[in-house]
Amino acid sequence: MNLPEHGGNLIKLSKKAGCNPKEILDFSANINPLGFPEWLRPFLHSKIEDLISYPDPNYTSLKKKIHSKYGICTEQIVLGNGASELILQIPFVVQADYALIAVPCYSGYKEAISLLKIPCIEVTLKEEKQFRLDINELRDILKSKPDQKALVFLGHPNNPTGVTLDKIEVLKIAQE
């Protein structure tokens, strides 16, 4: 299977473009083209000694801080190294008969779906509708398969269009 790439591979892009990687502004990944803020340099330097061992893989301290601030049970907190890692974990916890995505979308959704080896239905976001999700089309697809479990990936805001979803409409569909 030949899936689209997420982005952030400046070496590959620079070879293809025949330029220096530093000449590329890559907006395909969440990379700040200005670099990290200057205040961060001394902080990172002060933490160099901490790099000799792996961090807590269970994020115990961070989960406790999140619990203290927001009152969420630590058992309900799932953390990872970026959205891609978390999205790729979904196939291991979700048992779905098919998946549904609104395209164009973040390529990581299809990558996760490919791990499940289930059919993927694509709802095309149309330019003439300003790339807004047709909620009725989504609802119709889900209702057409009442005995099957669907894994639905919806970006909010969508990547790459930037269009947001109507939260109330999405909640209605989820409750139906």
Tab-separated table of N, CA and C in Angstrom:
chain	number	residue	atom	x	y	z
A	1	MET	N	0.852	-1.175	0.000
A	1	MET	CA	0.000	0.000	0.000
A	1	MET	C	0.895	1.234	0.000
A	2	ASN	N	0.583	2.192	-0.845
A	2	ASN	CA	1.379	3.408	-0.964
A	2	ASN	C	0.592	4.577	-0.376
A	3	LEU	N	0.838	4.885	0.890
A	3	LEU	CA	0.110	5.948	1.580
A	3	LEU	C	0.827	7.278	1.427
A	4	PRO	N	0.079	8.392	1.428
A	4	PRO	CA	0.737	9.700	1.409
A	4	PRO	C	1.541	9.894	2.684
A	5	GLU	N	2.583	10.703	2.577
A	5	GLU	CA	3.441	10.926	3.733
A	5	GLU	C	2.963	12.127	4.536
A	6	HIS	N	3.209	12.070	5.842
A	6	HIS	CA	2.788	13.117	6.771
A	6	HIS	C	3.516	14.426	6.508
A	7	GLY	N	4.784	14.399	6.283
A	7	GLY	CA	5.559	15.625	6.121
A	7	GLY	C	6.682	15.696	7.120
A	8	GLY	N	7.417	16.782	7.072
A	8	GLY	CA	8.507	16.968	8.006
A	8	GLY	C	9.822	16.353	7.568
A	9	ASN	N	9.855	15.680	6.412
A	9	ASN	CA	11.087	15.057	5.938
A	9	ASN	C	11.815	16.036	5.021
A	10	LEU	N	12.487	17.011	5.626
A	10	LEU	CA	13.134	18.071	4.853
A	10	LEU	C	14.296	17.567	4.010
A	11	ILE	N	14.989	16.545	4.457
A	11	ILE	CA	16.107	16.012	3.675
A	11	ILE	C	15.586	15.439	2.361
A	12	LYS	N	14.524	14.648	2.437
A	12	LYS	CA	13.933	14.067	1.228
A	12	LYS	C	13.409	15.170	0.302
A	13	LEU	N	12.718	16.148	0.891
A	13	LEU	CA	12.170	17.248	0.090
A	13	LEU	C	13.273	18.068	-0.574
A	14	SER	N	14.351	18.328	0.154
A	14	SER	CA	15.430	19.150	-0.403
A	14	SER	C	16.145	18.433	-1.538
A	15	LYS	N	16.296	17.124	-1.426
A	15	LYS	CA	16.909	16.358	-2.519
A	15	LYS	C	16.035	16.429	-3.764
A	16	LYS	N	14.734	16.295	-3.566
A	16	LYS	CA	13.793	16.351	-4.689
A	16	LYS	C	13.786	17.739	-5.331
A	17	ALA	N	13.877	18.783	-4.499
A	17	ALA	CA	13.835	20.162	-4.997
A	17	ALA	C	15.210	20.670	-5.428
A	18	GLY	N	16.260	19.944	-5.061
A	18	GLY	CA	17.609	20.372	-5.404
A	18	GLY	C	18.046	21.616	-4.646
A	19	CYS	N	17.730	21.665	-3.369
A	19	CYS	CA	18.097	22.831	-2.560
A	19	CYS	C	18.543	22.387	-1.171
A	20	ASN	N	18.949	23.333	-0.376
A	20	ASN	CA	19.356	23.089	1.000
A	20	ASN	C	18.103	22.938	1.871
A	21	PRO	N	18.071	21.965	2.793
A	21	PRO	CA	16.891	21.811	3.660
A	21	PRO	C	16.513	23.086	4.414
A	22	LYS	N	17.496	23.934	4.724
A	22	LYS	CA	17.209	25.171	5.461
A	22	LYS	C	16.450	26.191	4.617
A	23	GLU	N	16.381	25.966	3.299
A	23	GLU	CA	15.652	26.881	2.417
A	23	GLU	C	14.162	26.556	2.348
A	24	ILE	N	13.747	25.466	2.957
A	24	ILE	CA	12.358	25.009	2.856
A	24	ILE	C	11.575	25.409	4.103
A	25	LEU	N	10.426	26.020	3.890
A	25	LEU	CA	9.462	26.251	4.967
A	25	LEU	C	8.434	25.139	4.846
A	26	ASP	N	8.426	24.229	5.780
A	26	ASP	CA	7.569	23.049	5.717
A	26	ASP	C	6.336	23.251	6.589
A	27	PHE	N	5.191	23.433	5.942
A	27	PHE	CA	3.939	23.608	6.671
A	27	PHE	C	3.121	22.316	6.693
A	28	SER	N	3.724	21.200	6.260
A	28	SER	CA	3.013	19.922	6.249
A	28	SER	C	3.058	19.238	7.613
A	29	ALA	N	3.854	19.751	8.508
A	29	ALA	CA	3.956	19.211	9.867
A	29	ALA	C	4.012	20.400	10.828
A	30	ASN	N	3.742	20.140	12.064
A	30	ASN	CA	3.734	21.216	13.059
A	30	ASN	C	5.152	21.556	13.495
A	31	ILE	N	5.887	22.175	12.589
A	31	ILE	CA	7.269	22.571	12.840
A	31	ILE	C	7.342	24.084	12.720
A	32	ASN	N	7.838	24.736	13.751
A	32	ASN	CA	7.939	26.189	13.754
A	32	ASN	C	9.132	26.609	12.898
A	33	PRO	N	8.901	27.313	11.774
A	33	PRO	CA	10.021	27.708	10.913
A	33	PRO	C	10.969	28.704	11.582
A	34	LEU	N	10.547	29.321	12.673
A	34	LEU	CA	11.397	30.270	13.388
A	34	LEU	C	12.281	29.587	14.429
A	35	GLY	N	12.082	28.283	14.614
A	35	GLY	CA	12.840	27.571	15.630
A	35	GLY	C	12.201	27.739	16.994
A	36	PHE	N	12.861	27.225	18.009
A	36	PHE	CA	12.289	27.338	19.344
A	36	PHE	C	12.653	28.688	19.953
A	37	PRO	N	11.859	29.168	20.923
A	37	PRO	CA	12.133	30.470	21.538
A	37	PRO	C	13.461	30.467	22.296
A	38	GLU	N	14.090	31.619	22.363
A	38	GLU	CA	15.412	31.737	22.979
A	38	GLU	C	15.414	31.338	24.457
A	39	TRP	N	14.334	31.584	25.179
A	39	TRP	CA	14.279	31.217	26.595
A	39	TRP	C	14.384	29.709	26.799
A	40	LEU	N	14.042	28.932	25.754
A	40	LEU	CA	14.043	27.484	25.879
A	40	LEU	C	15.460	26.898	25.899
A	41	ARG	N	16.396	27.574	25.238
A	41	ARG	CA	17.774	27.071	25.152
A	41	ARG	C	18.386	26.827	26.542
A	42	PRO	N	18.380	27.811	27.468
A	42	PRO	CA	18.961	27.547	28.790
A	42	PRO	C	18.192	26.481	29.576
A	43	PHE	N	16.877	26.438	29.383
A	43	PHE	CA	16.087	25.416	30.073
A	43	PHE	C	16.513	24.024	29.612
A	44	LEU	N	16.618	23.843	28.281
A	44	LEU	CA	17.039	22.545	27.752
A	44	LEU	C	18.442	22.189	28.235
A	45	HIS	N	19.310	23.170	28.249
A	45	HIS	CA	20.679	22.938	28.721
A	45	HIS	C	20.666	22.439	30.171
A	46	SER	N	19.784	22.994	30.987
A	46	SER	CA	19.712	22.588	32.397
A	46	SER	C	19.178	21.167	32.568
A	47	LYS	N	18.563	20.630	31.540
A	47	LYS	CA	17.966	19.290	31.618
A	47	LYS	C	18.808	18.220	30.921
A	48	ILE	N	19.987	18.576	30.424
A	48	ILE	CA	20.841	17.637	29.694
A	48	ILE	C	21.100	16.371	30.513
A	49	GLU	N	21.344	16.508	31.793
A	49	GLU	CA	21.640	15.343	32.639
A	49	GLU	C	20.467	14.358	32.695
A	50	ASP	N	19.256	14.862	32.490
A	50	ASP	CA	18.079	13.989	32.525
A	50	ASP	C	17.993	13.082	31.301
A	51	LEU	N	18.795	13.353	30.285
A	51	LEU	CA	18.723	12.592	29.040
A	51	LEU	C	19.446	11.250	29.100
A	52	ILE	N	20.044	10.922	30.237
A	52	ILE	CA	20.775	9.660	30.326
A	52	ILE	C	19.853	8.462	30.562
A	53	SER	N	18.580	8.724	30.841
A	53	SER	CA	17.639	7.617	31.034
A	53	SER	C	16.329	7.934	30.323
A	54	TYR	N	15.583	6.887	30.043
A	54	TYR	CA	14.287	7.068	29.409
A	54	TYR	C	13.308	7.724	30.382
A	55	PRO	N	12.395	8.525	29.871
A	55	PRO	CA	11.372	9.103	30.760
A	55	PRO	C	10.363	8.028	31.172
A	56	ASP	N	9.539	8.358	32.118
A	56	ASP	CA	8.498	7.446	32.590
A	56	ASP	C	7.543	7.148	31.433
A	57	PRO	N	7.476	5.896	30.966
A	57	PRO	CA	6.611	5.575	29.825
A	57	PRO	C	5.127	5.686	30.150
A	58	ASN	N	4.795	5.750	31.436
A	58	ASN	CA	3.391	5.864	31.843
A	58	ASN	C	2.974	7.300	32.136
A	59	TYR	N	3.916	8.235	32.029
A	59	TYR	CA	3.628	9.659	32.240
A	59	TYR	C	2.979	9.918	33.599
A	60	THR	N	3.388	9.188	34.622
A	60	THR	CA	2.744	9.246	35.939
A	60	THR	C	2.663	10.663	36.492
A	61	SER	N	3.765	11.377	36.501
A	61	SER	CA	3.796	12.730	37.059
A	61	SER	C	2.895	13.678	36.267
A	62	LEU	N	2.969	13.597	34.948
A	62	LEU	CA	2.145	14.472	34.105
A	62	LEU	C	0.663	14.168	34.289
A	63	LYS	N	0.312	12.898	34.357
A	63	LYS	CA	-1.091	12.530	34.571
A	63	LYS	C	-1.602	13.068	35.907
A	64	LYS	N	-0.760	13.019	36.930
A	64	LYS	CA	-1.165	13.551	38.242
A	64	LYS	C	-1.395	15.058	38.164
A	65	LYS	N	-0.551	15.757	37.426
A	65	LYS	CA	-0.721	17.207	37.277
A	65	LYS	C	-1.998	17.530	36.502
A	66	ILE	N	-2.275	16.760	35.466
A	66	ILE	CA	-3.513	16.961	34.695
A	66	ILE	C	-4.719	16.691	35.589
A	67	HIS	N	-4.637	15.619	36.373
A	67	HIS	CA	-5.718	15.301	37.311
A	67	HIS	C	-5.942	16.448	38.296
A	68	SER	N	-4.855	16.977	38.848
A	68	SER	CA	-4.965	18.071	39.823
A	68	SER	C	-5.594	19.315	39.216
A	69	LYS	N	-5.225	19.622	37.988
A	69	LYS	CA	-5.714	20.852	37.349
A	69	LYS	C	-7.142	20.716	36.824
A	70	TYR	N	-7.479	19.542	36.227
A	70	TYR	CA	-8.769	19.406	35.550
A	70	TYR	C	-9.723	18.408	36.208
A	71	GLY	N	-9.255	17.665	37.206
A	71	GLY	CA	-10.124	16.718	37.889
A	71	GLY	C	-10.430	15.465	37.090
A	72	ILE	N	-9.638	15.167	36.084
A	72	ILE	CA	-9.846	13.972	35.257
A	72	ILE	C	-9.113	12.803	35.906
A	73	CYS	N	-9.779	11.649	35.997
A	73	CYS	CA	-9.135	10.457	36.557
A	73	CYS	C	-7.920	10.088	35.719
A	74	THR	N	-6.834	9.743	36.377
A	74	THR	CA	-5.600	9.417	35.648
A	74	THR	C	-5.795	8.226	34.709
A	75	GLU	N	-6.717	7.313	35.050
A	75	GLU	CA	-6.988	6.152	34.187
A	75	GLU	C	-7.650	6.562	32.873
A	76	GLN	N	-8.230	7.757	32.831
A	76	GLN	CA	-8.904	8.231	31.623
A	76	GLN	C	-8.014	9.116	30.765
A	77	ILE	N	-6.790	9.321	31.174
A	77	ILE	CA	-5.870	10.191	30.442
A	77	ILE	C	-4.955	9.336	29.579
A	78	VAL	N	-4.941	9.623	28.291
A	78	VAL	CA	-4.065	8.927	27.351
A	78	VAL	C	-3.121	9.964	26.772
A	79	LEU	N	-1.839	9.722	26.908
A	79	LEU	CA	-0.829	10.667	26.436
A	79	LEU	C	0.085	9.980	25.432
A	80	GLY	N	0.673	10.771	24.561
A	80	GLY	CA	1.604	10.225	23.584
A	80	GLY	C	2.506	11.309	23.050
A	81	ASN	N	3.416	10.903	22.209
A	81	ASN	CA	4.363	11.828	21.590
A	81	ASN	C	3.783	12.340	20.276
A	82	GLY	N	2.756	13.145	20.358
A	82	GLY	CA	2.128	13.720	19.177
A	82	GLY	C	0.897	12.948	18.749
A	83	ALA	N	0.101	13.590	17.917
A	83	ALA	CA	-1.165	13.012	17.466
A	83	ALA	C	-0.958	11.733	16.666
A	84	SER	N	0.084	11.688	15.845
A	84	SER	CA	0.305	10.504	15.006
A	84	SER	C	0.439	9.243	15.851
A	85	GLU	N	1.202	9.322	16.915
A	85	GLU	CA	1.375	8.146	17.779
A	85	GLU	C	0.038	7.694	18.346
A	86	LEU	N	-0.761	8.646	18.807
A	86	LEU	CA	-2.048	8.297	19.403
A	86	LEU	C	-3.012	7.743	18.364
A	87	ILE	N	-3.039	8.341	17.190
A	87	ILE	CA	-3.930	7.865	16.127
A	87	ILE	C	-3.572	6.438	15.730
A	88	LEU	N	-2.288	6.128	15.676
A	88	LEU	CA	-1.867	4.775	15.307
A	88	LEU	C	-2.164	3.749	16.403
A	89	GLN	N	-2.469	4.199	17.609
A	89	GLN	CA	-2.848	3.284	18.693
A	89	GLN	C	-4.316	2.864	18.585
A	90	ILE	N	-5.113	3.658	17.899
A	90	ILE	CA	-6.556	3.399	17.825
A	90	ILE	C	-6.880	1.993	17.329
A	91	PRO	N	-6.215	1.490	16.289
A	91	PRO	CA	-6.556	0.138	15.828
A	91	PRO	C	-6.404	-0.951	16.888
A	92	PHE	N	-5.605	-0.698	17.898
A	92	PHE	CA	-5.397	-1.703	18.932
A	92	PHE	C	-6.471	-1.679	20.014
A	93	VAL	N	-7.292	-0.646	20.037
A	93	VAL	CA	-8.334	-0.554	21.058
A	93	VAL	C	-9.746	-0.490	20.481
A	94	VAL	N	-9.869	-0.183	19.208
A	94	VAL	CA	-11.190	-0.047	18.589
A	94	VAL	C	-11.469	-1.267	17.716
A	95	GLN	N	-12.636	-1.819	17.875
A	95	GLN	CA	-13.043	-2.945	17.039
A	95	GLN	C	-14.146	-2.433	16.121
A	96	ALA	N	-13.774	-2.071	14.901
A	96	ALA	CA	-14.735	-1.501	13.959
A	96	ALA	C	-14.865	-2.404	12.734
A	97	ASP	N	-16.036	-2.322	12.099
A	97	ASP	CA	-16.270	-3.081	10.873
A	97	ASP	C	-15.833	-2.305	9.639
A	98	TYR	N	-15.871	-0.990	9.751
A	98	TYR	CA	-15.424	-0.133	8.656
A	98	TYR	C	-15.031	1.219	9.224
A	99	ALA	N	-14.329	1.972	8.408
A	99	ALA	CA	-13.907	3.313	8.822
A	99	ALA	C	-14.476	4.335	7.857
A	100	LEU	N	-14.596	5.546	8.344
A	100	LEU	CA	-15.115	6.635	7.532
A	100	LEU	C	-14.243	7.861	7.764
A	101	ILE	N	-13.809	8.474	6.660
A	101	ILE	CA	-13.013	9.697	6.762
A	101	ILE	C	-13.542	10.725	5.775
A	102	ALA	N	-13.355	11.984	6.114
A	102	ALA	CA	-13.694	13.088	5.218
A	102	ALA	C	-12.392	13.512	4.537
A	103	VAL	N	-12.370	13.458	3.204
A	103	VAL	CA	-11.139	13.781	2.463
A	103	VAL	C	-11.304	15.068	1.672
A	104	PRO	N	-10.247	15.874	1.560
A	104	PRO	CA	-8.887	15.593	1.994
A	104	PRO	C	-8.773	15.651	3.510
A	105	CYS	N	-7.799	14.888	4.026
A	105	CYS	CA	-7.598	14.859	5.471
A	105	CYS	C	-6.155	14.506	5.795
A	106	TYR	N	-5.854	14.503	7.053
A	106	TYR	CA	-4.546	14.131	7.565
A	106	TYR	C	-4.240	12.685	7.165
A	107	SER	N	-3.081	12.441	6.586
A	107	SER	CA	-2.730	11.118	6.058
A	107	SER	C	-2.628	10.046	7.142
A	108	GLY	N	-2.420	10.431	8.378
A	108	GLY	CA	-2.309	9.463	9.469
A	108	GLY	C	-3.578	8.664	9.701
A	109	TYR	N	-4.740	9.223	9.337
A	109	TYR	CA	-5.990	8.481	9.502
A	109	TYR	C	-5.975	7.222	8.638
A	110	LYS	N	-5.593	7.380	7.368
A	110	LYS	CA	-5.561	6.224	6.466
A	110	LYS	C	-4.514	5.210	6.908
A	111	GLU	N	-3.423	5.700	7.448
A	111	GLU	CA	-2.381	4.796	7.938
A	111	GLU	C	-2.932	3.928	9.072
A	112	ALA	N	-3.664	4.530	9.989
A	112	ALA	CA	-4.266	3.778	11.094
A	112	ALA	C	-5.300	2.787	10.573
A	113	ILE	N	-6.106	3.218	9.617
A	113	ILE	CA	-7.135	2.346	9.045
A	113	ILE	C	-6.496	1.151	8.348
A	114	SER	N	-5.366	1.369	7.678
A	114	SER	CA	-4.699	0.263	6.979
A	114	SER	C	-4.256	-0.820	7.965
A	115	LEU	N	-3.941	-0.441	9.206
A	115	LEU	CA	-3.573	-1.428	10.223
A	115	LEU	C	-4.764	-2.307	10.602
A	116	LEU	N	-5.950	-1.742	10.528
A	116	LEU	CA	-7.159	-2.486	10.873
A	116	LEU	C	-7.570	-3.469	9.787
A	117	LYS	N	-7.164	-3.183	8.551
A	117	LYS	CA	-7.554	-4.011	7.397
A	117	LYS	C	-9.080	-4.099	7.274
A	118	ILE	N	-9.721	-2.941	7.374
A	118	ILE	CA	-11.171	-2.858	7.214
A	118	ILE	C	-11.468	-1.890	6.073
A	119	PRO	N	-12.668	-1.989	5.485
A	119	PRO	CA	-13.018	-1.052	4.414
A	119	PRO	C	-13.020	0.389	4.913
A	120	CYS	N	-12.654	1.289	4.026
A	120	CYS	CA	-12.634	2.718	4.350
A	120	CYS	C	-13.551	3.456	3.379
A	121	ILE	N	-14.515	4.143	3.922
A	121	ILE	CA	-15.424	4.959	3.113
A	121	ILE	C	-14.957	6.401	3.201
A	122	GLU	N	-14.841	7.036	2.049
A	122	GLU	CA	-14.394	8.428	2.012
A	122	GLU	C	-15.555	9.343	1.650
A	123	VAL	N	-15.760	10.356	2.468
A	123	VAL	CA	-16.728	11.410	2.170
A	123	VAL	C	-15.906	12.578	1.632
A	124	THR	N	-16.154	12.942	0.386
A	124	THR	CA	-15.357	13.992	-0.243
A	124	THR	C	-15.867	15.372	0.148
A	125	LEU	N	-14.960	16.176	0.676
A	125	LEU	CA	-15.275	17.567	1.007
A	125	LEU	C	-15.163	18.371	-0.280
A	126	LYS	N	-16.237	19.043	-0.645
A	126	LYS	CA	-16.293	19.713	-1.948
A	126	LYS	C	-15.965	21.202	-1.850
A	127	GLU	N	-15.182	21.648	-2.832
A	127	GLU	CA	-14.763	23.047	-2.859
A	127	GLU	C	-15.965	23.984	-2.946
A	128	GLU	N	-16.973	23.605	-3.736
A	128	GLU	CA	-18.140	24.481	-3.885
A	128	GLU	C	-18.939	24.621	-2.589
A	129	LYS	N	-18.673	23.758	-1.619
A	129	LYS	CA	-19.297	23.870	-0.294
A	129	LYS	C	-18.277	24.345	0.740
A	130	GLN	N	-17.224	25.022	0.259
A	130	GLN	CA	-16.145	25.539	1.113
A	130	GLN	C	-15.511	24.434	1.971
A	131	PHE	N	-15.482	23.208	1.430
A	131	PHE	CA	-14.881	22.042	2.088
A	131	PHE	C	-15.535	21.719	3.427
A	132	ARG	N	-16.807	22.107	3.573
A	132	ARG	CA	-17.545	21.787	4.802
A	132	ARG	C	-18.091	20.360	4.703
A	133	LEU	N	-18.035	19.648	5.807
A	133	LEU	CA	-18.557	18.289	5.860
A	133	LEU	C	-20.070	18.315	5.705
A	134	ASP	N	-20.579	17.481	4.804
A	134	ASP	CA	-22.020	17.339	4.635
A	134	ASP	C	-22.504	16.379	5.724
A	135	ILE	N	-23.031	16.942	6.781
A	135	ILE	CA	-23.459	16.156	7.943
A	135	ILE	C	-24.517	15.131	7.551
A	136	ASN	N	-25.408	15.501	6.630
A	136	ASN	CA	-26.456	14.567	6.210
A	136	ASN	C	-25.871	13.370	5.473
A	137	GLU	N	-24.848	13.603	4.655
A	137	GLU	CA	-24.187	12.496	3.954
A	137	GLU	C	-23.531	11.556	4.966
A	138	LEU	N	-22.868	12.126	5.945
A	138	LEU	CA	-22.241	11.326	6.998
A	138	LEU	C	-23.297	10.507	7.739
A	139	ARG	N	-24.380	11.146	8.112
A	139	ARG	CA	-25.472	10.479	8.826
A	139	ARG	C	-26.055	9.340	7.980
A	140	ASP	N	-26.267	9.595	6.684
A	140	ASP	CA	-26.840	8.574	5.798
A	140	ASP	C	-25.941	7.344	5.692
A	141	ILE	N	-24.644	7.569	5.582
A	141	ILE	CA	-23.711	6.436	5.494
A	141	ILE	C	-23.769	5.610	6.773
A	142	LEU	N	-23.727	6.281	7.909
A	142	LEU	CA	-23.758	5.565	9.186
A	142	LEU	C	-25.072	4.810	9.376
A	143	LYS	N	-26.183	5.418	8.971
A	143	LYS	CA	-27.489	4.765	9.109
A	143	LYS	C	-27.657	3.604	8.132
A	144	SER	N	-26.916	3.629	7.019
A	144	SER	CA	-27.036	2.554	6.027
A	144	SER	C	-26.383	1.258	6.509
A	145	LYS	N	-25.645	1.320	7.590
A	145	LYS	CA	-24.963	0.145	8.145
A	145	LYS	C	-25.269	0.041	9.643
A	146	PRO	N	-26.549	-0.125	9.992
A	146	PRO	CA	-26.927	-0.068	11.409
A	146	PRO	C	-26.341	-1.179	12.276
A	147	ASP	N	-25.994	-2.307	11.679
A	147	ASP	CA	-25.472	-3.431	12.458
A	147	ASP	C	-23.950	-3.488	12.475
A	148	GLN	N	-23.312	-2.452	11.919
A	148	GLN	CA	-21.849	-2.441	11.866
A	148	GLN	C	-21.298	-1.274	12.684
A	149	LYS	N	-20.155	-1.522	13.292
A	149	LYS	CA	-19.495	-0.468	14.068
A	149	LYS	C	-18.561	0.315	13.159
A	150	ALA	N	-18.668	1.636	13.239
A	150	ALA	CA	-17.839	2.512	12.405
A	150	ALA	C	-16.795	3.224	13.249
A	151	LEU	N	-15.626	3.354	12.667
A	151	LEU	CA	-14.573	4.194	13.228
A	151	LEU	C	-14.546	5.438	12.354
A	152	VAL	N	-14.911	6.581	12.923
A	152	VAL	CA	-15.020	7.820	12.151
A	152	VAL	C	-13.909	8.774	12.572
A	153	PHE	N	-13.114	9.189	11.587
A	153	PHE	CA	-12.066	10.181	11.829
A	153	PHE	C	-12.536	11.517	11.273
A	154	LEU	N	-12.649	12.515	12.133
A	154	LEU	CA	-13.010	13.863	11.713
A	154	LEU	C	-12.011	14.846	12.315
A	155	GLY	N	-11.353	15.608	11.478
A	155	GLY	CA	-10.407	16.604	11.966
A	155	GLY	C	-11.115	17.905	12.312
A	156	HIS	N	-10.726	18.505	13.427
A	156	HIS	CA	-11.341	19.774	13.855
A	156	HIS	C	-10.269	20.682	14.437
A	157	PRO	N	-9.737	21.602	13.682
A	157	PRO	CA	-10.068	21.879	12.287
A	157	PRO	C	-9.468	20.826	11.364
A	158	ASN	N	-10.065	20.718	10.190
A	158	ASN	CA	-9.578	19.760	9.211
A	158	ASN	C	-8.187	20.149	8.745
A	159	ASN	N	-7.364	19.144	8.527
A	159	ASN	CA	-6.050	19.341	7.922
A	159	ASN	C	-6.125	18.658	6.565
A	160	PRO	N	-6.060	19.347	5.462
A	160	PRO	CA	-5.411	20.627	5.241
A	160	PRO	C	-6.336	21.830	5.047
A	161	THR	N	-7.650	21.660	5.099
A	161	THR	CA	-8.539	22.766	4.721
A	161	THR	C	-8.690	23.830	5.799
A	162	GLY	N	-8.530	23.450	7.061
A	162	GLY	CA	-8.701	24.404	8.154
A	162	GLY	C	-10.146	24.615	8.559
A	163	VAL	N	-11.076	23.926	7.893
A	163	VAL	CA	-12.500	24.102	8.183
A	163	VAL	C	-12.847	23.377	9.489
A	164	THR	N	-13.672	24.033	10.304
A	164	THR	CA	-14.089	23.448	11.577
A	164	THR	C	-15.444	22.761	11.439
A	165	LEU	N	-15.757	21.936	12.409
A	165	LEU	CA	-17.015	21.195	12.417
A	165	LEU	C	-18.032	21.884	13.316
A	166	ASP	N	-19.307	21.616	13.052
A	166	ASP	CA	-20.379	22.078	13.924
A	166	ASP	C	-20.498	21.055	15.050
A	167	LYS	N	-20.022	21.416	16.219
A	167	LYS	CA	-19.951	20.498	17.356
A	167	LYS	C	-21.316	19.894	17.686
A	168	ILE	N	-22.350	20.697	17.652
A	168	ILE	CA	-23.692	20.223	18.000
A	168	ILE	C	-24.159	19.158	17.016
A	169	GLU	N	-23.913	19.374	15.718
A	169	GLU	CA	-24.311	18.396	14.700
A	169	GLU	C	-23.562	17.078	14.867
A	170	VAL	N	-22.266	17.162	15.126
A	170	VAL	CA	-21.465	15.945	15.305
A	170	VAL	C	-21.939	15.184	16.542
A	171	LEU	N	-22.237	15.889	17.628
A	171	LEU	CA	-22.743	15.232	18.835
A	171	LEU	C	-24.085	14.549	18.580
A	172	LYS	N	-24.945	15.176	17.785
A	172	LYS	CA	-26.241	14.570	17.450
A	172	LYS	C	-26.041	13.240	16.737
A	173	ILE	N	-25.129	13.227	15.764
A	173	ILE	CA	-24.867	11.995	15.010
A	173	ILE	C	-24.306	10.922	15.936
A	174	ALA	N	-23.402	11.296	16.805
A	174	ALA	CA	-22.797	10.331	17.729
A	174	ALA	C	-23.848	9.721	18.659
A	175	GLN	N	-24.851	10.497	19.014
A	175	GLN	CA	-25.882	10.013	19.929
A	175	GLN	C	-26.942	9.170	19.224
A	176	GLU	N	-27.057	9.305	17.913
A	176	GLU	CA	-28.097	8.562	17.169
A	176	GLU	C	-27.781	7.124	17.118
